[in-house]
Amino acid sequence: MPVNIPEVEQKRIVVIGGGFAGLELTKRLASTDHQIVLVDKNNYHQFQPLFYQVAMAGLEPSSIIFPFRKLFRKYKNVFVRMAEVTEVNTATKQIFTSYGFIKYDYLVIAIGANTNFFGNEKIAEHAIPMKSVAEALFLRNEILSDYENSLTIREFDTRQEFIDIVIVGGGPTGVEVAGALAEMKQYIIPREYRELAAHEIDIHLIQSSDQLLKGMSNKSANAALKYLTALGVKVKLNTRVVDYDGKVVTMNDGSKISTRKLIWAAGITGNRLTGLPNEVLVSGNRLKVNRFNQVEGLEDVYAIGDIAYMEEKGYEKGHPQVAQVALQQAKHLAKNFRQRLKNKPMQAFSYKDKGSMATIGRNKAVVDLPRTSFHGAFAWYIWLVVHLFAIIGTKNKVFVFLNWMWNYITYDQSLRLIIRPFLKGKS
Ligand SMILES: Cc1cc2nc3c(=O)[nH]c(=O)nc-3n(C[C@H](O)[C@H](O)[C@H](O)COP(=O)(O)OP(=O)(O)OC[C@H]3O[C@@H](n4cnc5c(N)ncnc54)[C@H](O)[C@@H]3O)c2cc1C
């Protein structure tokens, strides 16, 4: 059964995924003479760089997500369908979704990536990932519930399992989560969980390579390590987590840590769609594209963002899977669609690295720009401004700004509520 979408004379561009890449592309194509169909398994866009603040009870989820329908309500040529896409048939030019099939003239795959557990099913079963706002909320509930429950436990070792946390992966997400947890331990626990001895809470950050923030400068990596250590985070470099059964984390050096919470921020792998030729799939489950973002060998199928693998000078192993690449590819592809409409040749994409940053805590961030890098309070202000401007929606920007101001002045995050989804039949 075809999904109900009006048949028109305009060419139909189907965009799968409304993340950074798919949303930017749809916005830029909305005013062109195409019919655009945006298909996403959620009815909202998620701002992933601030997931950790939702998980740490610093922001409400509604401040960092935005409904697609609201964004496109003025565009009569844009159709949003909430559905999971499972398969592509490039011969019949159809995609198959949980609600039926959709025909396309051009297809843009922008389905992003998911958590990579590197094939370890036991870890996948027990660890907590943070690749969606739902997962961030789950983590928030787990952290807060465990603090609540720990207050009911007398026995030291059992209590430690509830309050100690292990974070795997020393990239920006792992570093940001570790820093936020350390600040919670420092400012919140002594005030609100008075019977808990804050110094007994151990926050471990495990990183497989010899430095944090791989991909950033040595200067930034060292500064992040110094900040985290000063905050009391136990950072272990050159160490891999090899097993976790929900209670005990085992490292490759044989050491073990007992904890009920293993936060997994150690890697990503491209989301899968069946029906695409095997040859286009490269390492990390990415889709090999040419410099026009066309999936190799498929003229009318494009891929952008985290899922796309493009080689260019300076990026011989593909671009980093970050928001800037997704946004730049989306802008560029929108331009190329306009070129196609005018029967003009498409232009090759070229990535302009504008730098990268990570925050560790209040007045502590690291920033790498193409020619320089710096850290400290100024870097933190830059981090705040950049993220504030990047969030979609004026109301969201205002809410996030007010929250941050409030947190800064009061040393408090006021959203420590445990709200669990209602499951019928379960109390
Ligand atoms: C916790 C975290 C923190 C991050 N922090 C930073 C940061 O500070 N700076 C930075 O530059 N980058 C950061 N990133 C990376 C950045 O978020 C990604 O590079 C960016 O989101 C990629 O955009 P995308 O559009 O390719 O994919 P995504 O933004 O992941 O969007 C993919 C979309 O596709 C949809 N989708 C997936 N599969 C299907 C399907 N089968 N059917 C229908 N819809 C589907 C999803 O619902 C989603 O809306 C972070 C990522 C995470 C997880």
PDB file of N, CA and C in Angstrom, residues 213-307:
ATOM      1  N   LEU A 213      39.486  13.062  24.101  1.00  0.00           N
ATOM      2  CA  LEU A 213      39.112  13.933  22.975  1.00  0.00           C
ATOM      3  C   LEU A 213      39.968  13.688  21.734  1.00  0.00           C
ATOM      4  N   LYS A 214      40.067  12.437  21.335  1.00  0.00           N
ATOM      5  CA  LYS A 214      40.824  12.079  20.119  1.00  0.00           C
ATOM      6  C   LYS A 214      40.291  12.928  18.977  1.00  0.00           C
ATOM      7  N   GLY A 215      41.163  13.455  18.161  1.00  0.00           N
ATOM      8  CA  GLY A 215      40.716  14.294  17.057  1.00  0.00           C
ATOM      9  C   GLY A 215      40.872  15.764  17.395  1.00  0.00           C
ATOM     10  N   MET A 216      40.926  16.090  18.693  1.00  0.00           N
ATOM     11  CA  MET A 216      41.195  17.478  19.068  1.00  0.00           C
ATOM     12  C   MET A 216      42.702  17.616  19.331  1.00  0.00           C
ATOM     13  N   SER A 217      43.157  18.848  19.553  1.00  0.00           N
ATOM     14  CA  SER A 217      44.596  19.072  19.749  1.00  0.00           C
ATOM     15  C   SER A 217      45.075  18.459  21.066  1.00  0.00           C
ATOM     16  N   ASN A 218      46.379  18.202  21.160  1.00  0.00           N
ATOM     17  CA  ASN A 218      46.958  17.694  22.420  1.00  0.00           C
ATOM     18  C   ASN A 218      46.688  18.655  23.555  1.00  0.00           C
ATOM     19  N   LYS A 219      46.769  19.959  23.222  1.00  0.00           N
ATOM     20  CA  LYS A 219      46.577  20.987  24.250  1.00  0.00           C
ATOM     21  C   LYS A 219      45.169  20.851  24.858  1.00  0.00           C
ATOM     22  N   SER A 220      44.175  20.684  24.013  1.00  0.00           N
ATOM     23  CA  SER A 220      42.799  20.559  24.513  1.00  0.00           C
ATOM     24  C   SER A 220      42.609  19.250  25.281  1.00  0.00           C
ATOM     25  N   ALA A 221      43.215  18.174  24.739  1.00  0.00           N
ATOM     26  CA  ALA A 221      43.079  16.870  25.401  1.00  0.00           C
ATOM     27  C   ALA A 221      43.683  16.931  26.802  1.00  0.00           C
ATOM     28  N   ASN A 222      44.854  17.554  26.901  1.00  0.00           N
ATOM     29  CA  ASN A 222      45.520  17.648  28.211  1.00  0.00           C
ATOM     30  C   ASN A 222      44.726  18.518  29.175  1.00  0.00           C
ATOM     31  N   ALA A 223      44.180  19.619  28.642  1.00  0.00           N
ATOM     32  CA  ALA A 223      43.393  20.522  29.511  1.00  0.00           C
ATOM     33  C   ALA A 223      42.157  19.784  30.034  1.00  0.00           C
ATOM     34  N   ALA A 224      41.505  19.011  29.157  1.00  0.00           N
ATOM     35  CA  ALA A 224      40.297  18.274  29.579  1.00  0.00           C
ATOM     36  C   ALA A 224      40.652  17.268  30.672  1.00  0.00           C
ATOM     37  N   LEU A 225      41.791  16.588  30.488  1.00  0.00           N
ATOM     38  CA  LEU A 225      42.222  15.600  31.485  1.00  0.00           C
ATOM     39  C   LEU A 225      42.491  16.282  32.837  1.00  0.00           C
ATOM     40  N   LYS A 226      43.125  17.458  32.769  1.00  0.00           N
ATOM     41  CA  LYS A 226      43.438  18.195  33.997  1.00  0.00           C
ATOM     42  C   LYS A 226      42.154  18.636  34.706  1.00  0.00           C
ATOM     43  N   TYR A 227      41.217  19.142  33.931  1.00  0.00           N
ATOM     44  CA  TYR A 227      39.942  19.601  34.517  1.00  0.00           C
ATOM     45  C   TYR A 227      39.214  18.442  35.189  1.00  0.00           C
ATOM     46  N   LEU A 228      39.134  17.317  34.472  1.00  0.00           N
ATOM     47  CA  LEU A 228      38.368  16.180  35.011  1.00  0.00           C
ATOM     48  C   LEU A 228      39.035  15.634  36.266  1.00  0.00           C
ATOM     49  N   THR A 229      40.350  15.533  36.222  1.00  0.00           N
ATOM     50  CA  THR A 229      41.068  15.014  37.389  1.00  0.00           C
ATOM     51  C   THR A 229      40.837  15.937  38.584  1.00  0.00           C
ATOM     52  N   ALA A 230      40.878  17.252  38.337  1.00  0.00           N
ATOM     53  CA  ALA A 230      40.660  18.204  39.434  1.00  0.00           C
ATOM     54  C   ALA A 230      39.235  18.067  39.997  1.00  0.00           C
ATOM     55  N   LEU A 231      38.304  17.677  39.135  1.00  0.00           N
ATOM     56  CA  LEU A 231      36.918  17.496  39.601  1.00  0.00           C
ATOM     57  C   LEU A 231      36.717  16.144  40.303  1.00  0.00           C
ATOM     58  N   GLY A 232      37.754  15.346  40.342  1.00  0.00           N
ATOM     59  CA  GLY A 232      37.675  14.069  41.055  1.00  0.00           C
ATOM     60  C   GLY A 232      37.287  12.882  40.193  1.00  0.00           C
ATOM     61  N   VAL A 233      37.242  13.077  38.875  1.00  0.00           N
ATOM     62  CA  VAL A 233      36.903  11.948  37.990  1.00  0.00           C
ATOM     63  C   VAL A 233      38.127  11.040  37.868  1.00  0.00           C
ATOM     64  N   LYS A 234      37.899   9.730  37.975  1.00  0.00           N
ATOM     65  CA  LYS A 234      39.011   8.782  37.847  1.00  0.00           C
ATOM     66  C   LYS A 234      39.145   8.382  36.377  1.00  0.00           C
ATOM     67  N   VAL A 235      40.108   8.998  35.703  1.00  0.00           N
ATOM     68  CA  VAL A 235      40.267   8.754  34.264  1.00  0.00           C
ATOM     69  C   VAL A 235      41.280   7.636  34.061  1.00  0.00           C
ATOM     70  N   LYS A 236      40.906   6.658  33.246  1.00  0.00           N
ATOM     71  CA  LYS A 236      41.821   5.552  32.945  1.00  0.00           C
ATOM     72  C   LYS A 236      42.036   5.531  31.430  1.00  0.00           C
ATOM     73  N   LEU A 237      43.265   5.818  31.000  1.00  0.00           N
ATOM     74  CA  LEU A 237      43.566   5.811  29.567  1.00  0.00           C
ATOM     75  C   LEU A 237      44.120   4.439  29.160  1.00  0.00           C
ATOM     76  N   ASN A 238      44.237   4.217  27.869  1.00  0.00           N
ATOM     77  CA  ASN A 238      44.800   2.955  27.333  1.00  0.00           C
ATOM     78  C   ASN A 238      44.103   1.723  27.911  1.00  0.00           C
ATOM     79  N   THR A 239      42.828   1.819  28.179  1.00  0.00           N
ATOM     80  CA  THR A 239      42.111   0.702  28.798  1.00  0.00           C
ATOM     81  C   THR A 239      40.798   0.473  28.050  1.00  0.00           C
ATOM     82  N   ARG A 240      40.487  -0.785  27.839  1.00  0.00           N
ATOM     83  CA  ARG A 240      39.226  -1.121  27.155  1.00  0.00           C
ATOM     84  C   ARG A 240      38.313  -1.901  28.081  1.00  0.00           C
ATOM     85  N   VAL A 241      37.024  -1.601  28.012  1.00  0.00           N
ATOM     86  CA  VAL A 241      36.050  -2.403  28.755  1.00  0.00           C
ATOM     87  C   VAL A 241      35.725  -3.623  27.894  1.00  0.00           C
ATOM     88  N   VAL A 242      35.871  -4.818  28.470  1.00  0.00           N
ATOM     89  CA  VAL A 242      35.650  -6.028  27.658  1.00  0.00           C
ATOM     90  C   VAL A 242      34.394  -6.792  28.080  1.00  0.00           C
ATOM     91  N   ASP A 243      33.880  -6.492  29.258  1.00  0.00           N
ATOM     92  CA  ASP A 243      32.692  -7.231  29.690  1.00  0.00           C
ATOM     93  C   ASP A 243      31.905  -6.410  30.709  1.00  0.00           C
ATOM     94  N   TYR A 244      30.584  -6.607  30.700  1.00  0.00           N
ATOM     95  CA  TYR A 244      29.732  -5.991  31.713  1.00  0.00           C
ATOM     96  C   TYR A 244      28.459  -6.834  31.812  1.00  0.00           C
ATOM     97  N   ASP A 245      28.164  -7.279  33.034  1.00  0.00           N
ATOM     98  CA  ASP A 245      26.990  -8.146  33.199  1.00  0.00           C
ATOM     99  C   ASP A 245      25.854  -7.430  33.944  1.00  0.00           C
ATOM    100  N   GLY A 246      25.936  -6.108  34.003  1.00  0.00           N
ATOM    101  CA  GLY A 246      24.905  -5.349  34.717  1.00  0.00           C
ATOM    102  C   GLY A 246      25.323  -5.054  36.143  1.00  0.00           C
ATOM    103  N   LYS A 247      26.400  -5.696  36.585  1.00  0.00           N
ATOM    104  CA  LYS A 247      26.888  -5.483  37.960  1.00  0.00           C
ATOM    105  C   LYS A 247      28.380  -5.173  38.016  1.00  0.00           C
ATOM    106  N   VAL A 248      29.157  -5.915  37.222  1.00  0.00           N
ATOM    107  CA  VAL A 248      30.617  -5.753  37.288  1.00  0.00           C
ATOM    108  C   VAL A 248      31.167  -5.425  35.894  1.00  0.00           C
ATOM    109  N   VAL A 249      31.975  -4.360  35.841  1.00  0.00           N
ATOM    110  CA  VAL A 249      32.641  -3.973  34.590  1.00  0.00           C
ATOM    111  C   VAL A 249      34.030  -4.596  34.613  1.00  0.00           C
ATOM    112  N   THR A 250      34.388  -5.280  33.529  1.00  0.00           N
ATOM    113  CA  THR A 250      35.732  -5.883  33.460  1.00  0.00           C
ATOM    114  C   THR A 250      36.533  -5.185  32.371  1.00  0.00           C
ATOM    115  N   MET A 251      37.759  -4.809  32.729  1.00  0.00           N
ATOM    116  CA  MET A 251      38.642  -4.142  31.780  1.00  0.00           C
ATOM    117  C   MET A 251      39.625  -5.140  31.173  1.00  0.00           C
ATOM    118  N   ASN A 252      40.296  -4.745  30.063  1.00  0.00           N
ATOM    119  CA  ASN A 252      41.231  -5.674  29.413  1.00  0.00           C
ATOM    120  C   ASN A 252      42.481  -5.936  30.249  1.00  0.00           C
ATOM    121  N   ASP A 253      42.739  -5.085  31.264  1.00  0.00           N
ATOM    122  CA  ASP A 253      43.887  -5.352  32.141  1.00  0.00           C
ATOM    123  C   ASP A 253      43.476  -6.220  33.341  1.00  0.00           C
ATOM    124  N   GLY A 254      42.239  -6.712  33.301  1.00  0.00           N
ATOM    125  CA  GLY A 254      41.772  -7.619  34.346  1.00  0.00           C
ATOM    126  C   GLY A 254      41.108  -6.902  35.525  1.00  0.00           C
ATOM    127  N   SER A 255      41.269  -5.581  35.592  1.00  0.00           N
ATOM    128  CA  SER A 255      40.661  -4.864  36.732  1.00  0.00           C
ATOM    129  C   SER A 255      39.138  -4.841  36.582  1.00  0.00           C
ATOM    130  N   LYS A 256      38.451  -4.678  37.727  1.00  0.00           N
ATOM    131  CA  LYS A 256      36.983  -4.730  37.741  1.00  0.00           C
ATOM    132  C   LYS A 256      36.430  -3.584  38.567  1.00  0.00           C
ATOM    133  N   ILE A 257      35.243  -3.107  38.190  1.00  0.00           N
ATOM    134  CA  ILE A 257      34.544  -2.088  38.985  1.00  0.00           C
ATOM    135  C   ILE A 257      33.096  -2.545  39.115  1.00  0.00           C
ATOM    136  N   SER A 258      32.580  -2.514  40.348  1.00  0.00           N
ATOM    137  CA  SER A 258      31.169  -2.880  40.537  1.00  0.00           C
ATOM    138  C   SER A 258      30.308  -1.633  40.364  1.00  0.00           C
ATOM    139  N   THR A 259      29.323  -1.719  39.497  1.00  0.00           N
ATOM    140  CA  THR A 259      28.399  -0.604  39.306  1.00  0.00           C
ATOM    141  C   THR A 259      27.120  -1.088  38.626  1.00  0.00           C
ATOM    142  N   ARG A 260      26.031  -0.398  38.922  1.00  0.00           N
ATOM    143  CA  ARG A 260      24.769  -0.701  38.228  1.00  0.00           C
ATOM    144  C   ARG A 260      24.626   0.129  36.957  1.00  0.00           C
ATOM    145  N   LYS A 261      25.556   1.093  36.765  1.00  0.00           N
ATOM    146  CA  LYS A 261      25.416   1.978  35.599  1.00  0.00           C
ATOM    147  C   LYS A 261      26.713   2.063  34.797  1.00  0.00           C
ATOM    148  N   LEU A 262      26.636   1.566  33.578  1.00  0.00           N
ATOM    149  CA  LEU A 262      27.748   1.709  32.637  1.00  0.00           C
ATOM    150  C   LEU A 262      27.218   2.561  31.486  1.00  0.00           C
ATOM    151  N   ILE A 263      27.738   3.764  31.375  1.00  0.00           N
ATOM    152  CA  ILE A 263      27.273   4.653  30.290  1.00  0.00           C
ATOM    153  C   ILE A 263      28.198   4.450  29.096  1.00  0.00           C
ATOM    154  N   TRP A 264      27.603   4.099  27.964  1.00  0.00           N
ATOM    155  CA  TRP A 264      28.410   3.734  26.794  1.00  0.00           C
ATOM    156  C   TRP A 264      28.450   4.893  25.787  1.00  0.00           C
ATOM    157  N   ALA A 265      29.610   5.526  25.683  1.00  0.00           N
ATOM    158  CA  ALA A 265      29.771   6.635  24.724  1.00  0.00           C
ATOM    159  C   ALA A 265      31.016   6.370  23.896  1.00  0.00           C
ATOM    160  N   ALA A 266      31.169   5.111  23.493  1.00  0.00           N
ATOM    161  CA  ALA A 266      32.460   4.688  22.936  1.00  0.00           C
ATOM    162  C   ALA A 266      32.495   4.559  21.419  1.00  0.00           C
ATOM    163  N   GLY A 267      31.415   4.821  20.754  1.00  0.00           N
ATOM    164  CA  GLY A 267      31.515   4.720  19.305  1.00  0.00           C
ATOM    165  C   GLY A 267      30.154   4.635  18.641  1.00  0.00           C
ATOM    166  N   ILE A 268      30.152   4.898  17.329  1.00  0.00           N
ATOM    167  CA  ILE A 268      28.877   4.841  16.597  1.00  0.00           C
ATOM    168  C   ILE A 268      29.032   3.989  15.339  1.00  0.00           C
ATOM    169  N   THR A 269      27.904   3.530  14.854  1.00  0.00           N
ATOM    170  CA  THR A 269      27.879   2.773  13.601  1.00  0.00           C
ATOM    171  C   THR A 269      26.644   3.204  12.820  1.00  0.00           C
ATOM    172  N   GLY A 270      26.783   3.291  11.512  1.00  0.00           N
ATOM    173  CA  GLY A 270      25.688   3.798  10.684  1.00  0.00           C
ATOM    174  C   GLY A 270      24.416   2.967  10.829  1.00  0.00           C
ATOM    175  N   ASN A 271      23.258   3.633  10.829  1.00  0.00           N
ATOM    176  CA  ASN A 271      21.978   2.907  10.820  1.00  0.00           C
ATOM    177  C   ASN A 271      21.832   2.178   9.490  1.00  0.00           C
ATOM    178  N   ARG A 272      21.160   1.031   9.512  1.00  0.00           N
ATOM    179  CA  ARG A 272      21.096   0.196   8.302  1.00  0.00           C
ATOM    180  C   ARG A 272      19.752   0.301   7.595  1.00  0.00           C
ATOM    181  N   LEU A 273      19.800   0.250   6.260  1.00  0.00           N
ATOM    182  CA  LEU A 273      18.596   0.104   5.436  1.00  0.00           C
ATOM    183  C   LEU A 273      18.870  -1.053   4.500  1.00  0.00           C
ATOM    184  N   THR A 274      17.944  -1.961   4.365  1.00  0.00           N
ATOM    185  CA  THR A 274      18.199  -3.050   3.418  1.00  0.00           C
ATOM    186  C   THR A 274      17.834  -2.588   2.004  1.00  0.00           C
ATOM    187  N   GLY A 275      18.357  -3.315   1.032  1.00  0.00           N
ATOM    188  CA  GLY A 275      18.006  -3.031  -0.362  1.00  0.00           C
ATOM    189  C   GLY A 275      19.079  -2.275  -1.111  1.00  0.00           C
ATOM    190  N   LEU A 276      20.067  -1.729  -0.397  1.00  0.00           N
ATOM    191  CA  LEU A 276      21.141  -1.018  -1.091  1.00  0.00           C
ATOM    192  C   LEU A 276      22.236  -2.027  -1.452  1.00  0.00           C
ATOM    193  N   PRO A 277      22.930  -1.812  -2.577  1.00  0.00           N
ATOM    194  CA  PRO A 277      23.954  -2.791  -2.948  1.00  0.00           C
ATOM    195  C   PRO A 277      25.064  -2.875  -1.893  1.00  0.00           C
ATOM    196  N   ASN A 278      25.574  -4.084  -1.672  1.00  0.00           N
ATOM    197  CA  ASN A 278      26.616  -4.304  -0.649  1.00  0.00           C
ATOM    198  C   ASN A 278      27.853  -3.457  -0.885  1.00  0.00           C
ATOM    199  N   GLU A 279      28.163  -3.213  -2.184  1.00  0.00           N
ATOM    200  CA  GLU A 279      29.411  -2.505  -2.510  1.00  0.00           C
ATOM    201  C   GLU A 279      29.434  -1.093  -1.952  1.00  0.00           C
ATOM    202  N   VAL A 280      28.275  -0.513  -1.668  1.00  0.00           N
ATOM    203  CA  VAL A 280      28.291   0.893  -1.220  1.00  0.00           C
ATOM    204  C   VAL A 280      28.509   1.009   0.280  1.00  0.00           C
ATOM    205  N   LEU A 281      28.476  -0.140   0.958  1.00  0.00           N
ATOM    206  CA  LEU A 281      28.626  -0.139   2.415  1.00  0.00           C
ATOM    207  C   LEU A 281      30.109  -0.230   2.774  1.00  0.00           C
ATOM    208  N   VAL A 282      30.621   0.785   3.502  1.00  0.00           N
ATOM    209  CA  VAL A 282      32.034   0.752   3.890  1.00  0.00           C
ATOM    210  C   VAL A 282      32.130   0.663   5.410  1.00  0.00           C
ATOM    211  N   SER A 283      33.350   0.764   5.928  1.00  0.00           N
ATOM    212  CA  SER A 283      33.530   0.536   7.367  1.00  0.00           C
ATOM    213  C   SER A 283      32.707   1.535   8.187  1.00  0.00           C
ATOM    214  N   GLY A 284      32.230   1.069   9.335  1.00  0.00           N
ATOM    215  CA  GLY A 284      31.371   1.902  10.179  1.00  0.00           C
ATOM    216  C   GLY A 284      29.946   1.949   9.640  1.00  0.00           C
ATOM    217  N   ASN A 285      29.629   1.022   8.710  1.00  0.00           N
ATOM    218  CA  ASN A 285      28.284   0.972   8.121  1.00  0.00           C
ATOM    219  C   ASN A 285      27.903   2.246   7.413  1.00  0.00           C
ATOM    220  N   ARG A 286      28.887   2.956   6.858  1.00  0.00           N
ATOM    221  CA  ARG A 286      28.568   4.198   6.156  1.00  0.00           C
ATOM    222  C   ARG A 286      28.352   3.907   4.678  1.00  0.00           C
ATOM    223  N   LEU A 287      27.670   4.816   3.990  1.00  0.00           N
ATOM    224  CA  LEU A 287      27.388   4.624   2.566  1.00  0.00           C
ATOM    225  C   LEU A 287      28.373   5.452   1.751  1.00  0.00           C
ATOM    226  N   LYS A 288      29.053   4.789   0.834  1.00  0.00           N
ATOM    227  CA  LYS A 288      30.089   5.484   0.061  1.00  0.00           C
ATOM    228  C   LYS A 288      29.425   6.429  -0.952  1.00  0.00           C
ATOM    229  N   VAL A 289      29.787   7.691  -0.876  1.00  0.00           N
ATOM    230  CA  VAL A 289      29.220   8.675  -1.812  1.00  0.00           C
ATOM    231  C   VAL A 289      30.344   9.362  -2.574  1.00  0.00           C
ATOM    232  N   ASN A 290      29.973   9.938  -3.755  1.00  0.00           N
ATOM    233  CA  ASN A 290      30.964  10.736  -4.489  1.00  0.00           C
ATOM    234  C   ASN A 290      30.923  12.177  -3.969  1.00  0.00           C
ATOM    235  N   ARG A 291      31.641  13.051  -4.618  1.00  0.00           N
ATOM    236  CA  ARG A 291      31.745  14.423  -4.093  1.00  0.00           C
ATOM    237  C   ARG A 291      30.440  15.209  -4.242  1.00  0.00           C
ATOM    238  N   PHE A 292      29.438  14.619  -4.916  1.00  0.00           N
ATOM    239  CA  PHE A 292      28.111  15.270  -5.010  1.00  0.00           C
ATOM    240  C   PHE A 292      27.136  14.643  -4.016  1.00  0.00           C
ATOM    241  N   ASN A 293      27.670  13.800  -3.125  1.00  0.00           N
ATOM    242  CA  ASN A 293      26.868  13.051  -2.155  1.00  0.00           C
ATOM    243  C   ASN A 293      25.960  12.003  -2.792  1.00  0.00           C
ATOM    244  N   GLN A 294      26.223  11.648  -4.075  1.00  0.00           N
ATOM    245  CA  GLN A 294      25.460  10.564  -4.698  1.00  0.00           C
ATOM    246  C   GLN A 294      26.037   9.234  -4.226  1.00  0.00           C
ATOM    247  N   VAL A 295      25.154   8.341  -3.783  1.00  0.00           N
ATOM    248  CA  VAL A 295      25.614   7.018  -3.358  1.00  0.00           C
ATOM    249  C   VAL A 295      26.207   6.334  -4.593  1.00  0.00           C
ATOM    250  N   GLU A 296      27.407   5.758  -4.397  1.00  0.00           N
ATOM    251  CA  GLU A 296      28.150   5.233  -5.538  1.00  0.00           C
ATOM    252  C   GLU A 296      27.303   4.338  -6.432  1.00  0.00           C
ATOM    253  N   GLY A 297      27.249   4.685  -7.702  1.00  0.00           N
ATOM    254  CA  GLY A 297      26.539   3.870  -8.686  1.00  0.00           C
ATOM    255  C   GLY A 297      25.036   4.135  -8.745  1.00  0.00           C
ATOM    256  N   LEU A 298      24.515   5.002  -7.892  1.00  0.00           N
ATOM    257  CA  LEU A 298      23.070   5.266  -7.876  1.00  0.00           C
ATOM    258  C   LEU A 298      22.831   6.766  -8.066  1.00  0.00           C
ATOM    259  N   GLU A 299      22.500   7.152  -9.300  1.00  0.00           N
ATOM    260  CA  GLU A 299      22.457   8.577  -9.626  1.00  0.00           C
ATOM    261  C   GLU A 299      21.434   9.369  -8.810  1.00  0.00           C
ATOM    262  N   ASP A 300      20.295   8.748  -8.535  1.00  0.00           N
ATOM    263  CA  ASP A 300      19.213   9.501  -7.884  1.00  0.00           C
ATOM    264  C   ASP A 300      19.117   9.247  -6.379  1.00  0.00           C
ATOM    265  N   VAL A 301      20.118   8.593  -5.833  1.00  0.00           N
ATOM    266  CA  VAL A 301      20.113   8.326  -4.383  1.00  0.00           C
ATOM    267  C   VAL A 301      21.319   9.028  -3.764  1.00  0.00           C
ATOM    268  N   TYR A 302      21.041   9.862  -2.774  1.00  0.00           N
ATOM    269  CA  TYR A 302      22.094  10.642  -2.115  1.00  0.00           C
ATOM    270  C   TYR A 302      22.176  10.225  -0.642  1.00  0.00           C
ATOM    271  N   ALA A 303      23.322  10.450  -0.036  1.00  0.00           N
ATOM    272  CA  ALA A 303      23.446  10.251   1.418  1.00  0.00           C
ATOM    273  C   ALA A 303      24.224  11.431   1.979  1.00  0.00           C
ATOM    274  N   ILE A 304      23.765  11.935   3.124  1.00  0.00           N
ATOM    275  CA  ILE A 304      24.438  13.076   3.764  1.00  0.00           C
ATOM    276  C   ILE A 304      24.536  12.841   5.276  1.00  0.00           C
ATOM    277  N   GLY A 305      25.474  13.553   5.902  1.00  0.00           N
ATOM    278  CA  GLY A 305      25.609  13.479   7.361  1.00  0.00           C
ATOM    279  C   GLY A 305      26.410  12.272   7.805  1.00  0.00           C
ATOM    280  N   ASP A 306      26.139  11.834   9.024  1.00  0.00           N
ATOM    281  CA  ASP A 306      26.913  10.737   9.636  1.00  0.00           C
ATOM    282  C   ASP A 306      26.939   9.465   8.795  1.00  0.00           C
ATOM    283  N   ILE A 307      25.870   9.219   8.039  1.00  0.00           N
ATOM    284  CA  ILE A 307      25.766   7.958   7.299  1.00  0.00           C
ATOM    285  C   ILE A 307      26.613   7.983   6.026  1.00  0.00           C
TER     286      ILE A 307
END
